[in-house]
mmCIF file of C-alpha atoms and ligand atoms in Angstrom:
data_model
loop_
_atom_site.group_PDB
_atom_site.id
_atom_site.type_symbol
_atom_site.label_atom_id
_atom_site.label_comp_id
_atom_site.label_asym_id
_atom_site.label_seq_id
_atom_site.Cartn_x
_atom_site.Cartn_y
_atom_site.Cartn_z
ATOM 1 C CA MET E 20 16.111 -65.994 39.864
ATOM 2 C CA THR E 21 19.232 -67.798 38.103
ATOM 3 C CA SER E 22 19.391 -70.499 35.675
ATOM 4 C CA SER E 23 19.954 -72.852 38.386
ATOM 5 C CA THR E 24 16.534 -72.218 39.903
ATOM 6 C CA PRO E 25 14.834 -75.640 40.229
ATOM 7 C CA GLY E 26 11.464 -76.290 38.706
ATOM 8 C CA CYS E 27 11.676 -73.438 36.057
ATOM 9 C CA LEU E 28 10.813 -73.682 32.455
ATOM 10 C CA TRP E 29 13.167 -71.487 30.501
ATOM 11 C CA VAL E 30 12.013 -70.139 27.182
ATOM 12 C CA VAL E 31 15.374 -69.618 25.340
ATOM 13 C CA ALA E 32 15.866 -67.636 22.094
ATOM 14 C CA THR E 33 18.430 -68.831 19.530
ATOM 15 C CA PRO E 34 20.010 -67.002 16.678
ATOM 16 C CA ILE E 35 18.047 -66.630 13.435
ATOM 17 C CA GLY E 36 21.303 -66.695 11.522
ATOM 18 C CA HIS E 37 24.362 -65.242 12.860
ATOM 19 C CA ARG E 38 25.616 -67.493 15.784
ATOM 20 C CA ASP E 39 27.015 -64.550 17.765
ATOM 21 C CA ASP E 40 23.323 -63.526 18.386
ATOM 22 C CA MET E 41 23.248 -66.247 20.852
ATOM 23 C CA SER E 42 23.209 -64.513 24.232
ATOM 24 C CA ALA E 43 25.672 -65.373 27.002
ATOM 25 C CA ARG E 44 22.660 -65.977 29.280
ATOM 26 C CA ALA E 45 21.089 -68.442 26.661
ATOM 27 C CA VAL E 46 24.364 -70.306 26.691
ATOM 28 C CA GLU E 47 24.357 -70.441 30.787
ATOM 29 C CA THR E 48 20.748 -71.486 30.972
ATOM 30 C CA LEU E 49 20.997 -74.158 28.382
ATOM 31 C CA ARG E 50 24.215 -75.484 30.097
ATOM 32 C CA GLN E 51 22.660 -75.684 33.500
ATOM 33 C CA ALA E 52 19.273 -77.003 32.506
ATOM 34 C CA THR E 53 18.459 -80.650 33.273
ATOM 35 C CA VAL E 54 16.932 -81.107 29.729
ATOM 36 C CA ILE E 55 16.454 -79.182 26.651
ATOM 37 C CA ALA E 56 13.383 -79.548 24.857
ATOM 38 C CA ALA E 57 14.176 -78.855 21.082
ATOM 39 C CA GLU E 58 11.898 -78.593 18.001
ATOM 40 C CA ASP E 59 14.405 -80.746 16.029
ATOM 41 C CA THR E 60 17.304 -82.213 17.887
ATOM 42 C CA ARG E 61 19.319 -82.956 14.989
ATOM 43 C CA HIS E 62 18.908 -79.286 13.876
ATOM 44 C CA SER E 63 19.956 -77.816 17.263
ATOM 45 C CA ARG E 64 23.048 -80.188 17.853
ATOM 46 C CA PRO E 65 25.525 -78.309 15.933
ATOM 47 C CA LEU E 66 24.656 -74.987 17.823
ATOM 48 C CA LEU E 67 24.763 -76.465 21.120
ATOM 49 C CA GLN E 68 28.114 -78.287 20.302
ATOM 50 C CA HIS E 69 29.272 -74.870 19.056
ATOM 51 C CA PHE E 70 28.702 -73.481 22.472
ATOM 52 C CA ASN E 71 29.718 -76.515 24.339
ATOM 53 C CA ILE E 72 26.366 -77.308 25.764
ATOM 54 C CA ALA E 73 26.040 -80.872 26.568
ATOM 55 C CA THR E 74 22.601 -81.089 28.230
ATOM 56 C CA PRO E 75 20.456 -83.933 27.161
ATOM 57 C CA LEU E 76 17.869 -83.015 24.369
ATOM 58 C CA VAL E 77 14.225 -84.260 24.084
ATOM 59 C CA ALA E 78 12.301 -83.749 20.701
ATOM 60 C CA LEU E 79 9.396 -81.457 21.184
ATOM 61 C CA HIS E 80 7.551 -80.418 17.686
ATOM 62 C CA GLU E 81 4.033 -79.760 16.566
ATOM 63 C CA HIS E 82 3.222 -83.595 15.948
ATOM 64 C CA ASN E 83 4.212 -84.649 19.426
ATOM 65 C CA GLU E 84 3.762 -81.619 21.726
ATOM 66 C CA ARG E 85 0.616 -83.105 23.128
ATOM 67 C CA ASP E 86 2.216 -86.317 24.301
ATOM 68 C CA VAL E 87 5.516 -84.815 25.457
ATOM 69 C CA VAL E 88 4.037 -82.013 27.552
ATOM 70 C CA ASP E 89 2.626 -84.181 30.341
ATOM 71 C CA ALA E 90 6.072 -85.662 30.805
ATOM 72 C CA LEU E 91 7.967 -82.297 30.890
ATOM 73 C CA VAL E 92 5.431 -80.917 33.232
ATOM 74 C CA ARG E 93 5.879 -83.836 35.550
ATOM 75 C CA ARG E 94 9.622 -83.387 35.484
ATOM 76 C CA LEU E 95 9.175 -79.635 36.197
ATOM 77 C CA GLN E 96 7.031 -80.489 39.050
ATOM 78 C CA GLU E 97 9.693 -82.677 40.436
ATOM 79 C CA GLY E 98 12.157 -79.757 40.498
ATOM 80 C CA GLU E 99 14.087 -80.195 37.327
ATOM 81 C CA SER E 100 14.911 -77.324 35.071
ATOM 82 C CA VAL E 101 13.703 -77.637 31.549
ATOM 83 C CA ALA E 102 14.738 -75.313 28.619
ATOM 84 C CA LEU E 103 12.706 -74.926 25.540
ATOM 85 C CA ILE E 104 14.240 -73.791 22.127
ATOM 86 C CA SER E 105 13.206 -73.953 18.654
ATOM 87 C CA ASP E 106 14.996 -74.371 15.389
ATOM 88 C CA ALA E 107 15.785 -70.413 15.311
ATOM 89 C CA GLY E 108 14.589 -67.399 16.993
ATOM 90 C CA THR E 109 11.984 -67.141 19.747
ATOM 91 C CA PRO E 110 10.080 -70.316 20.553
ATOM 92 C CA LEU E 111 6.286 -70.117 20.308
ATOM 93 C CA ILE E 112 6.527 -67.368 17.406
ATOM 94 C CA SER E 113 5.496 -69.376 14.653
ATOM 95 C CA ASP E 114 7.193 -72.178 16.360
ATOM 96 C CA PRO E 115 6.221 -75.101 18.488
ATOM 97 C CA GLY E 116 6.058 -74.581 22.619
ATOM 98 C CA PHE E 117 2.600 -72.877 23.376
ATOM 99 C CA ARG E 118 1.073 -76.042 24.688
ATOM 100 C CA LEU E 119 4.047 -76.566 26.855
ATOM 101 C CA VAL E 120 4.006 -73.029 28.263
ATOM 102 C CA ARG E 121 0.306 -73.009 28.732
ATOM 103 C CA ALA E 122 0.336 -76.358 30.656
ATOM 104 C CA ALA E 123 3.449 -75.366 32.804
ATOM 105 C CA ARG E 124 1.713 -72.274 33.883
ATOM 106 C CA ALA E 125 -1.517 -73.806 34.554
ATOM 107 C CA ALA E 126 0.448 -76.290 36.823
ATOM 108 C CA GLY E 127 1.867 -73.178 38.645
ATOM 109 C CA ILE E 128 5.378 -73.543 37.353
ATOM 110 C CA ARG E 129 7.443 -70.636 36.754
ATOM 111 C CA CYS E 130 8.260 -69.889 33.119
ATOM 112 C CA ALA E 131 11.059 -67.177 32.362
ATOM 113 C CA PRO E 132 12.088 -66.000 28.909
ATOM 114 C CA VAL E 133 15.660 -65.575 27.899
ATOM 115 C CA PRO E 134 14.940 -63.158 24.991
ATOM 116 C CA GLY E 135 16.948 -62.897 22.001
ATOM 117 C CA ALA E 136 16.337 -63.009 18.107
ATOM 118 C CA CYS E 137 12.931 -62.893 16.459
ATOM 119 C CA ALA E 138 12.712 -62.516 12.680
ATOM 120 C CA ALA E 139 9.638 -60.279 12.909
ATOM 121 C CA ILE E 140 11.188 -57.775 15.330
ATOM 122 C CA ALA E 141 14.551 -57.774 13.689
ATOM 123 C CA ALA E 142 12.725 -57.137 10.289
ATOM 124 C CA LEU E 143 10.557 -54.289 11.893
ATOM 125 C CA SER E 144 13.738 -52.640 13.481
ATOM 126 C CA VAL E 145 15.340 -52.156 9.814
ATOM 127 C CA ALA E 146 12.122 -51.785 7.784
ATOM 128 C CA GLY E 147 11.431 -47.844 8.116
ATOM 129 C CA LEU E 148 7.843 -48.419 8.321
ATOM 130 C CA PRO E 149 5.672 -47.247 11.520
ATOM 131 C CA SER E 150 6.626 -49.191 14.369
ATOM 132 C CA ASP E 151 4.524 -47.605 17.214
ATOM 133 C CA ARG E 152 1.872 -50.045 16.498
ATOM 134 C CA PHE E 153 2.089 -53.323 14.497
ATOM 135 C CA VAL E 154 0.313 -56.884 13.890
ATOM 136 C CA PHE E 155 1.978 -60.003 13.691
ATOM 137 C CA GLU E 156 0.384 -62.455 11.148
ATOM 138 C CA GLY E 157 2.673 -65.193 10.978
ATOM 139 C CA PHE E 158 2.372 -67.447 7.867
ATOM 140 C CA LEU E 159 -0.576 -66.639 5.331
ATOM 141 C CA PRO E 160 -2.553 -69.824 4.065
ATOM 142 C CA PRO E 161 -0.590 -71.505 1.169
ATOM 143 C CA LYS E 162 -3.399 -71.475 -1.205
ATOM 144 C CA SER E 163 -4.305 -68.127 -3.086
ATOM 145 C CA ALA E 164 -7.944 -68.049 -2.332
ATOM 146 C CA ALA E 165 -7.734 -68.506 1.274
ATOM 147 C CA ARG E 166 -4.690 -66.156 1.339
ATOM 148 C CA ARG E 167 -6.560 -63.330 -0.464
ATOM 149 C CA SER E 168 -9.556 -63.753 1.825
ATOM 150 C CA ARG E 169 -7.123 -63.353 4.907
ATOM 151 C CA LEU E 170 -5.656 -60.187 3.101
ATOM 152 C CA GLN E 171 -9.103 -58.861 2.722
ATOM 153 C CA VAL E 172 -9.772 -58.967 6.359
ATOM 154 C CA LEU E 173 -6.425 -56.934 7.006
ATOM 155 C CA ALA E 174 -6.829 -54.285 4.086
ATOM 156 C CA GLY E 175 -8.333 -51.694 6.189
ATOM 157 C CA ASP E 176 -5.930 -52.159 9.342
ATOM 158 C CA PRO E 177 -4.105 -48.923 9.987
ATOM 159 C CA ARG E 178 -1.362 -50.841 11.532
ATOM 160 C CA THR E 179 1.930 -52.225 10.058
ATOM 161 C CA ILE E 180 1.307 -55.915 9.186
ATOM 162 C CA ILE E 181 4.131 -58.381 9.637
ATOM 163 C CA PHE E 182 4.073 -61.687 7.627
ATOM 164 C CA TYR E 183 6.454 -64.616 7.624
ATOM 165 C CA GLU E 184 6.577 -66.303 4.196
ATOM 166 C CA SER E 185 8.542 -69.204 2.732
ATOM 167 C CA SER E 186 10.767 -68.413 -0.318
ATOM 168 C CA HIS E 187 9.065 -70.386 -2.795
ATOM 169 C CA ARG E 188 5.691 -68.318 -2.225
ATOM 170 C CA VAL E 189 6.864 -65.020 -1.626
ATOM 171 C CA ALA E 190 6.444 -64.002 -5.390
ATOM 172 C CA GLU E 191 2.702 -65.263 -5.224
ATOM 173 C CA SER E 192 2.052 -63.666 -1.952
ATOM 174 C CA LEU E 193 3.397 -60.303 -3.111
ATOM 175 C CA ALA E 194 1.119 -60.530 -6.095
ATOM 176 C CA ASP E 195 -1.855 -61.076 -3.967
ATOM 177 C CA MET E 196 -0.929 -58.441 -1.688
ATOM 178 C CA ARG E 197 -0.601 -56.084 -4.519
ATOM 179 C CA ASP E 198 -4.004 -57.107 -5.877
ATOM 180 C CA VAL E 199 -5.919 -56.776 -2.417
ATOM 181 C CA PHE E 200 -4.014 -53.893 -0.779
ATOM 182 C CA GLY E 201 -3.320 -51.699 -3.973
ATOM 183 C CA GLY E 202 -0.095 -51.213 -5.840
ATOM 184 C CA GLU E 203 0.697 -48.157 -4.094
ATOM 185 C CA ARG E 204 0.976 -49.521 -0.625
ATOM 186 C CA GLU E 205 4.337 -49.530 0.828
ATOM 187 C CA VAL E 206 5.921 -53.046 1.384
ATOM 188 C CA VAL E 207 9.451 -54.119 2.901
ATOM 189 C CA LEU E 208 10.856 -57.459 2.113
ATOM 190 C CA ALA E 209 13.493 -58.425 4.541
ATOM 191 C CA ARG E 210 15.468 -61.645 3.527
ATOM 192 C CA GLU E 211 18.203 -63.619 5.408
ATOM 193 C CA LEU E 212 18.379 -61.210 8.221
ATOM 194 C CA THR E 213 21.970 -61.498 10.108
ATOM 195 C CA LYS E 214 23.099 -63.870 7.226
ATOM 196 C CA LEU E 215 25.505 -63.470 4.387
ATOM 197 C CA PHE E 216 23.023 -62.511 1.859
ATOM 198 C CA GLU E 217 20.873 -60.225 4.070
ATOM 199 C CA THR E 218 18.630 -57.930 1.844
ATOM 200 C CA VAL E 219 16.125 -55.478 2.934
ATOM 201 C CA LEU E 220 14.084 -53.921 -0.120
ATOM 202 C CA GLY E 221 11.464 -51.406 0.356
ATOM 203 C CA GLU E 222 9.128 -50.200 -2.420
ATOM 204 C CA PRO E 223 5.491 -49.805 -3.419
ATOM 205 C CA LEU E 224 3.836 -53.206 -3.733
ATOM 206 C CA ALA E 225 3.525 -52.948 -7.469
ATOM 207 C CA GLU E 226 7.149 -52.218 -7.986
ATOM 208 C CA LEU E 227 8.429 -55.126 -5.392
ATOM 209 C CA ALA E 228 5.888 -57.552 -6.722
ATOM 210 C CA ALA E 229 7.290 -57.167 -10.297
ATOM 211 C CA ARG E 230 10.807 -57.189 -9.051
ATOM 212 C CA VAL E 231 10.473 -60.322 -7.064
ATOM 213 C CA ALA E 232 8.660 -62.071 -9.813
ATOM 214 C CA SER E 233 11.402 -61.288 -12.264
ATOM 215 C CA ASP E 234 14.545 -62.095 -10.177
ATOM 216 C CA PRO E 235 15.014 -65.487 -9.000
ATOM 217 C CA ASP E 236 17.514 -64.356 -6.412
ATOM 218 C CA GLN E 237 14.775 -62.475 -4.411
ATOM 219 C CA GLN E 238 12.979 -65.908 -4.137
ATOM 220 C CA ARG E 239 15.514 -67.545 -2.087
ATOM 221 C CA GLY E 240 16.188 -67.825 1.603
ATOM 222 C CA GLU E 241 14.010 -66.889 4.610
ATOM 223 C CA CYS E 242 11.933 -63.744 4.500
ATOM 224 C CA VAL E 243 9.628 -61.492 6.423
ATOM 225 C CA ILE E 244 7.165 -59.236 4.483
ATOM 226 C CA LEU E 245 6.043 -56.099 6.072
ATOM 227 C CA VAL E 246 3.290 -54.143 4.750
ATOM 228 C CA SER E 247 2.421 -50.321 5.882
ATOM 229 C CA GLY E 248 -0.987 -49.965 7.535
ATOM 230 C CA ARG E 249 -3.789 -48.529 5.526
ATOM 231 C CA GLY E 250 -3.046 -44.723 5.677
ATOM 232 C CA ASP E 251 -5.596 -41.941 6.009
ATOM 233 C CA ASP E 252 -4.434 -39.659 3.296
ATOM 234 C CA ALA E 253 -6.166 -38.831 0.195
ATOM 235 C CA ASP E 254 -3.969 -41.373 -1.931
ATOM 236 C CA ALA E 255 -4.544 -44.128 0.452
ATOM 237 C CA LYS E 256 -8.251 -43.487 0.295
ATOM 238 C CA LEU E 257 -8.157 -43.390 -3.450
ATOM 239 C CA ALA E 258 -6.281 -46.728 -3.534
ATOM 240 C CA GLU E 259 -8.664 -48.390 -1.035
ATOM 241 C CA GLY E 260 -11.428 -46.906 -2.955
ATOM 242 C CA GLN E 261 -10.221 -48.470 -6.201
ATOM 243 C CA ARG E 262 -9.696 -51.818 -4.458
ATOM 244 C CA VAL E 263 -13.225 -51.995 -3.370
ATOM 245 C CA PHE E 264 -14.404 -50.561 -6.849
ATOM 246 C CA ALA E 265 -12.800 -53.502 -8.642
ATOM 247 C CA ILE E 266 -14.514 -56.155 -6.277
ATOM 248 C CA LEU E 267 -17.991 -54.429 -6.539
ATOM 249 C CA ARG E 268 -17.607 -53.942 -10.269
ATOM 250 C CA GLU E 269 -17.670 -57.586 -10.855
ATOM 251 C CA GLU E 270 -21.204 -57.517 -9.640
ATOM 252 C CA LEU E 271 -22.671 -54.122 -10.170
ATOM 253 C CA PRO E 272 -22.728 -51.338 -12.891
ATOM 254 C CA PRO E 273 -19.982 -48.835 -12.779
ATOM 255 C CA ALA E 274 -21.949 -45.758 -11.050
ATOM 256 C CA LYS E 275 -23.413 -48.072 -8.338
ATOM 257 C CA ALA E 276 -19.983 -49.598 -7.666
ATOM 258 C CA ALA E 277 -18.518 -46.128 -7.545
ATOM 259 C CA LYS E 278 -21.127 -44.988 -5.139
ATOM 260 C CA LEU E 279 -20.566 -47.838 -2.795
ATOM 261 C CA ALA E 280 -16.789 -47.898 -3.121
ATOM 262 C CA ALA E 281 -16.936 -44.142 -2.168
ATOM 263 C CA ALA E 282 -19.052 -44.614 0.879
ATOM 264 C CA ILE E 283 -16.855 -47.463 2.066
ATOM 265 C CA SER E 284 -13.359 -45.978 1.456
ATOM 266 C CA GLY E 285 -13.915 -42.332 1.846
ATOM 267 C CA ALA E 286 -12.565 -41.607 -1.608
ATOM 268 C CA PRO E 287 -14.276 -39.014 -3.704
ATOM 269 C CA ARG E 288 -16.944 -40.815 -5.943
ATOM 270 C CA LYS E 289 -16.149 -38.656 -9.033
ATOM 271 C CA ALA E 290 -12.300 -39.575 -8.758
ATOM 272 C CA LEU E 291 -13.327 -43.412 -8.524
ATOM 273 C CA TYR E 292 -15.745 -43.119 -11.532
ATOM 274 C CA GLU E 293 -13.401 -41.372 -13.761
ATOM 275 C CA LYS E 294 -10.322 -43.657 -12.801
HETATM 276 N N1 SAM B 25 10.824 -68.513 15.854
HETATM 277 C C1 SAM B 25 11.241 -67.898 14.641
HETATM 278 C C2 SAM B 25 11.420 -66.171 15.036
HETATM 279 O O1 SAM B 25 11.430 -65.926 16.255
HETATM 280 O O2 SAM B 25 11.411 -65.395 14.237
HETATM 281 C C3 SAM B 25 10.305 -67.926 13.264
HETATM 282 C C4 SAM B 25 10.121 -69.270 13.040
HETATM 283 S S1 SAM B 25 9.084 -69.641 11.657
HETATM 284 C C5 SAM B 25 9.031 -71.407 11.657
HETATM 285 C C6 SAM B 25 10.436 -69.599 10.330
HETATM 286 C C7 SAM B 25 10.097 -68.125 9.453
HETATM 287 O O3 SAM B 25 10.655 -66.917 10.201
HETATM 288 C C8 SAM B 25 10.916 -68.032 8.053
HETATM 289 O O4 SAM B 25 10.014 -68.800 7.283
HETATM 290 C C9 SAM B 25 10.750 -66.741 7.851
HETATM 291 O O5 SAM B 25 9.824 -66.258 7.272
HETATM 292 C C10 SAM B 25 11.231 -66.127 9.231
HETATM 293 N N2 SAM B 25 12.696 -66.018 9.395
HETATM 294 C C11 SAM B 25 13.387 -66.882 10.194
HETATM 295 N N3 SAM B 25 14.655 -66.489 9.986
HETATM 296 C C12 SAM B 25 14.812 -65.520 9.334
HETATM 297 C C13 SAM B 25 15.917 -64.533 8.847
HETATM 298 N N4 SAM B 25 17.180 -64.699 9.282
HETATM 299 N N5 SAM B 25 15.598 -63.722 7.979
HETATM 300 C C14 SAM B 25 14.397 -63.395 7.615
HETATM 301 N N6 SAM B 25 13.220 -64.216 8.036
HETATM 302 C C15 SAM B 25 13.652 -65.110 8.873
#
């Protein structure tokens, strides 16, 4: 299948910062498409102009996706070639496009990926955290109470957890992660990947949360937070036991809270009680 294949929906990744990460195949596909569905046409125009791509654009964003999908599926059924891009990285990954791909597939239309940059995978590739199993959580809820309850659900997951976060919430989110996962848990903050101020910091949560809270430079740009999964070793069990103990202690006497926390976490009751 080439990019001139009619009636195909091409899902095309674009760079997350460095323009040279645009693949030759992405450029060719976007040039040959009949139309490019873009999350924000004004945002994508400079990139397309840079690569001499003159294909007409239509907007497809979260507010109009339902309305635009039918028209695009009709064009695909008539044999047109449609390319889907988002503002940065891989469409559908915390970006619009899901409804279009789903509708196209349901209509029997071929959907073909043109893979490339994705911030989550780029961050994982340099984080130095276990990468054999991981879970992508996208954005956490913006309000602390909802964010903490989501984190509680994830606290026992043994896989590396990947979050997207906006720069103005990164300090708050790291503080919530420290409180819920325990300050010992390893975390990596990957900021401005492939850009001028690219920074990858890896530390225990307590230290990184403190560092980011006190350094406004670490609260700028785009970032990915990666948290190592809950380990099985004694330290991890103790950290988990302390976390559970702190929650139970709000409602129960210390001995009872320690007993239950030990049963839930696998940490020794005596160590929890003494702590
Ligand atoms: N579709 C994109 C992808 O494939 O990664 C993600 C789009 S999502 C709306 C934007 C979020 O991705 C940002 O808030 C940030 O968490 C992350 N992100 C995007 N570019 C990044 C970069 N260069 N460095 C670090 N994180 C980035």
